[in-house]
């Protein structure tokens, strides 16, 4: 790791950050030069020079994961604003961003979703492009909410998801029913965002929450069940080290280790 | 679950939401129609049409639980503003709301309490009703803080609470003393909010925190010890699925399951 | 605990609070008198009259711990503003405060750090003292980031830290490398804040996060390895009862108990 390689981290980080920011001098590189002159450099080097530069997820997936993690933290609205605009700048559609945020209602509850969607609305309004706001409401999917939800849960989360519902029967069967109907029958089956992306967003959010490790394990199974790879699981968690810290990423990585061992 | 029943969820949800909002077209039903046209409907149907409509807690208790959960999240101040006003609109007194928020200082620490009480102050000031702000400071309860606190802890949390204090003796006995004096001797014994409501608020806050499961278990015992029912425990946790997500509710429900088994 | 002793708690708490606030009537003693007349008194008595008055940490260390805990909570920006100013008022340097916040990037991720440093920038700008903003960027430490990081990790966290890296080899070795290079090679080895203070900040942040107990244990070892005492570990955790609540402090105290037993 010679001098040249060190320079490389900053330069390649800045290249990605510029694409996200849509400007040559992103704010984080200049806002704190007077009180914390190294902070801009460190924010470019590790998050963007090291993590974003990795090939295991593409930039679109990283932005969806980041939006999931930041929305789940709840307090990270300035960063969410930057990364929603960043997602648009690198080619995510408004619909994908809105779907990723709405998808979180199951994992974070409604307040985090409503605050994030308010930020998204502001970001969309600030852009003078012609992309339609969203088009029409999604058509109601076929079948009863319970039936289509149970089918989706079984396909996506498999035995791990079914065990969650089973475990509730003796204490709160209605909570199980709401998970089937709302999380799966209302949200998972919506169009506008593919299942693999929905699971990446879910893994990011559960990692950032920190206290959702049992549910994270269910959705690591979920990503693998809908065609994702172990490398994508690991990479989504690793990316959360940037936004939620190493402890959150380490605990999530241990959860992934257990799931991988279960499946072997 | 035919078409009629689906319509029913929205309509009955809107009825409750209108009572809380004090207006015919609550903001959430119209704010996001351009970018997320289904979000308003989903926010009416599951939280209000499904959960709020249940009979295991009355509306006043649901609002106190919601205030407890939202204040504990810390970042959910816009929603806290709505639900403090909502609590007033459905008949909670200012004193009850203030007591519910102050009660949280033991569980969330002071920053969450100070930010929530600042929101309450704004909401109170925005109303032109004649309800007195709060009346006088509560009279100092009888006995030393330690003595009355220890008595309250033993009565409310019982053996589970005493075990917490005992466990601290070898490492931080003063922390145990502060719990007795401040959490119980200062806060629990205040008037203005009954013990059952205080435990509902506590269960809601510990569920929303996510990382307070051992303490949640103590206070599930607490609610049952002061006359609450298992149905109320389950219902308070279920309501937090709306505000803190299914993972928080699921982990709390497992804690409840363990407590119920312990008591059988 | 007679009347005199009770008065004593308020008076001695107010004395410390006045030093932090730099004014005779700190806002918390007057802002809520109309709606919650006891809240100001309770905020003076327990946090400042009981906890801050203890001798196991000095006021400078308490402020750094508080900044660490409040920044980790993410939502506590008004309180962070007060306590950054408070830290300056009792003699912390701007550099120490900036270093404490930047140090957190490993534990909270970047959003919490960027939001906290933005508050620090505002506080610094609002003061008309002559203290230089920060001086120059820190000189690049010697050796490769990996080498100096690994050396720092081994010295500070010892076997507990090495076990974290080892545990990642089979699933995400690059995450281990980033911890070595960024958390230790970039951050721990910076000047401007001594290692003991860095570990106090880390313990405060991991306690406040709530879901970082395995990492908290590593850094309890860390504080003891760099010359801190068990009393300082206990005291840092106890102080977080004020800012993150008793559940966070209780769970962290159990972690400390396990670490102390391991080392005996």
Tab-separated table of C-alpha atoms in Angstrom, chain C residues 50-160:
chain	number	residue	atom	x	y	z
C	50	UNK	CA	-26.331	13.164	41.420
C	51	UNK	CA	-24.306	12.033	38.415
C	52	UNK	CA	-22.124	14.953	37.318
C	53	UNK	CA	-21.200	15.593	40.915
C	54	UNK	CA	-19.437	12.237	41.249
C	55	UNK	CA	-15.663	12.225	41.372
C	56	UNK	CA	-14.825	9.093	39.334
C	57	UNK	CA	-14.568	11.120	36.107
C	58	UNK	CA	-13.617	14.764	35.836
C	59	UNK	CA	-15.865	17.285	34.123
C	60	UNK	CA	-13.818	17.279	30.912
C	61	UNK	CA	-14.140	13.495	30.610
C	62	UNK	CA	-17.859	13.659	31.355
C	63	UNK	CA	-18.368	16.164	28.561
C	64	UNK	CA	-16.476	14.033	26.067
C	65	UNK	CA	-18.525	10.996	27.105
C	66	UNK	CA	-21.715	13.013	26.794
C	67	UNK	CA	-20.764	14.242	23.334
C	68	UNK	CA	-20.061	10.644	22.330
C	69	UNK	CA	-23.377	9.376	23.656
C	70	UNK	CA	-25.481	12.207	22.249
C	71	UNK	CA	-23.866	11.987	18.818
C	72	UNK	CA	-24.471	8.219	18.783
C	73	UNK	CA	-28.179	8.697	19.552
C	74	UNK	CA	-28.379	10.734	16.376
C	75	UNK	CA	-31.571	12.576	17.233
C	76	UNK	CA	-30.208	14.521	20.208
C	77	UNK	CA	-28.826	17.510	18.309
C	78	UNK	CA	-30.267	20.238	20.601
C	79	UNK	CA	-28.617	18.555	23.570
C	80	UNK	CA	-25.408	18.046	21.607
C	81	UNK	CA	-25.358	21.771	20.894
C	82	UNK	CA	-25.675	22.545	24.594
C	83	UNK	CA	-22.971	20.081	25.610
C	84	UNK	CA	-20.464	21.066	22.925
C	85	UNK	CA	-20.745	24.630	24.195
C	86	UNK	CA	-20.595	23.234	27.725
C	87	UNK	CA	-17.413	21.338	26.925
C	88	UNK	CA	-15.801	24.554	25.662
C	89	UNK	CA	-17.039	26.420	28.745
C	90	UNK	CA	-15.324	24.011	31.126
C	91	UNK	CA	-12.064	23.901	29.220
C	92	UNK	CA	-12.172	21.302	26.448
C	93	UNK	CA	-10.448	22.496	23.282
C	94	UNK	CA	-12.110	22.664	19.898
C	95	UNK	CA	-9.641	20.114	18.665
C	96	UNK	CA	-10.592	17.622	21.379
C	97	UNK	CA	-14.282	17.994	20.569
C	98	UNK	CA	-13.720	17.569	16.846
C	99	UNK	CA	-11.511	14.532	17.433
C	100	UNK	CA	-14.109	12.963	19.746
C	101	UNK	CA	-16.795	13.362	17.086
C	102	UNK	CA	-14.637	12.141	14.191
C	103	UNK	CA	-13.574	9.152	16.294
C	104	UNK	CA	-17.213	8.018	16.308
C	105	UNK	CA	-17.295	7.346	12.568
C	106	UNK	CA	-16.264	3.744	13.274
C	107	UNK	CA	-19.078	3.176	15.745
C	108	UNK	CA	-22.021	5.218	14.500
C	109	UNK	CA	-21.199	5.522	10.811
C	110	UNK	CA	-20.745	8.812	8.948
C	111	UNK	CA	-24.243	10.368	9.132
C	112	UNK	CA	-24.138	10.786	12.920
C	113	UNK	CA	-20.617	12.234	12.636
C	114	UNK	CA	-21.485	14.684	9.873
C	115	UNK	CA	-24.583	15.904	11.714
C	116	UNK	CA	-22.638	16.298	14.957
C	117	UNK	CA	-19.742	18.112	13.318
C	118	UNK	CA	-22.247	20.467	11.685
C	119	UNK	CA	-23.534	21.325	15.164
C	120	UNK	CA	-19.967	21.805	16.401
C	121	UNK	CA	-19.255	24.148	13.500
C	122	UNK	CA	-22.293	26.257	14.417
C	123	UNK	CA	-21.321	26.371	18.076
C	124	UNK	CA	-17.735	27.351	17.266
C	125	UNK	CA	-18.945	30.096	14.895
C	126	UNK	CA	-21.252	31.526	17.544
C	127	UNK	CA	-18.397	32.217	19.965
C	128	UNK	CA	-16.279	35.314	19.761
C	129	UNK	CA	-13.218	33.850	21.428
C	130	UNK	CA	-9.914	33.712	19.641
C	131	UNK	CA	-9.346	29.991	19.697
C	132	UNK	CA	-8.167	28.865	16.288
C	133	UNK	CA	-10.620	26.729	14.383
C	134	UNK	CA	-8.470	23.690	14.330
C	135	UNK	CA	-5.033	24.517	12.938
C	136	UNK	CA	-3.672	22.357	10.188
C	137	UNK	CA	-4.673	18.902	9.133
C	138	UNK	CA	-2.969	16.209	11.174
C	139	UNK	CA	0.256	15.005	9.592
C	140	UNK	CA	-0.020	11.567	8.026
C	141	UNK	CA	1.133	9.061	10.674
C	142	UNK	CA	4.077	6.806	9.826
C	143	UNK	CA	3.818	3.410	8.182
C	144	UNK	CA	1.091	1.942	6.021
C	145	UNK	CA	-2.463	2.289	7.254
C	146	UNK	CA	-2.704	-1.466	7.675
C	147	UNK	CA	0.517	-1.811	9.641
C	148	UNK	CA	-0.061	1.070	11.998
C	149	UNK	CA	-3.726	0.085	12.355
C	150	UNK	CA	-2.940	-3.502	13.245
C	151	UNK	CA	-0.338	-2.348	15.778
C	152	UNK	CA	-2.848	0.061	17.351
C	153	UNK	CA	-5.607	-2.548	17.453
C	154	UNK	CA	-3.312	-5.073	19.147
C	155	UNK	CA	-2.139	-2.533	21.730
C	156	UNK	CA	-5.546	-1.054	22.494
C	157	UNK	CA	-8.129	-3.803	22.185
C	158	UNK	CA	-5.728	-6.732	22.617
C	159	UNK	CA	-6.990	-10.266	22.182
C	160	UNK	CA	-10.632	-9.142	22.132
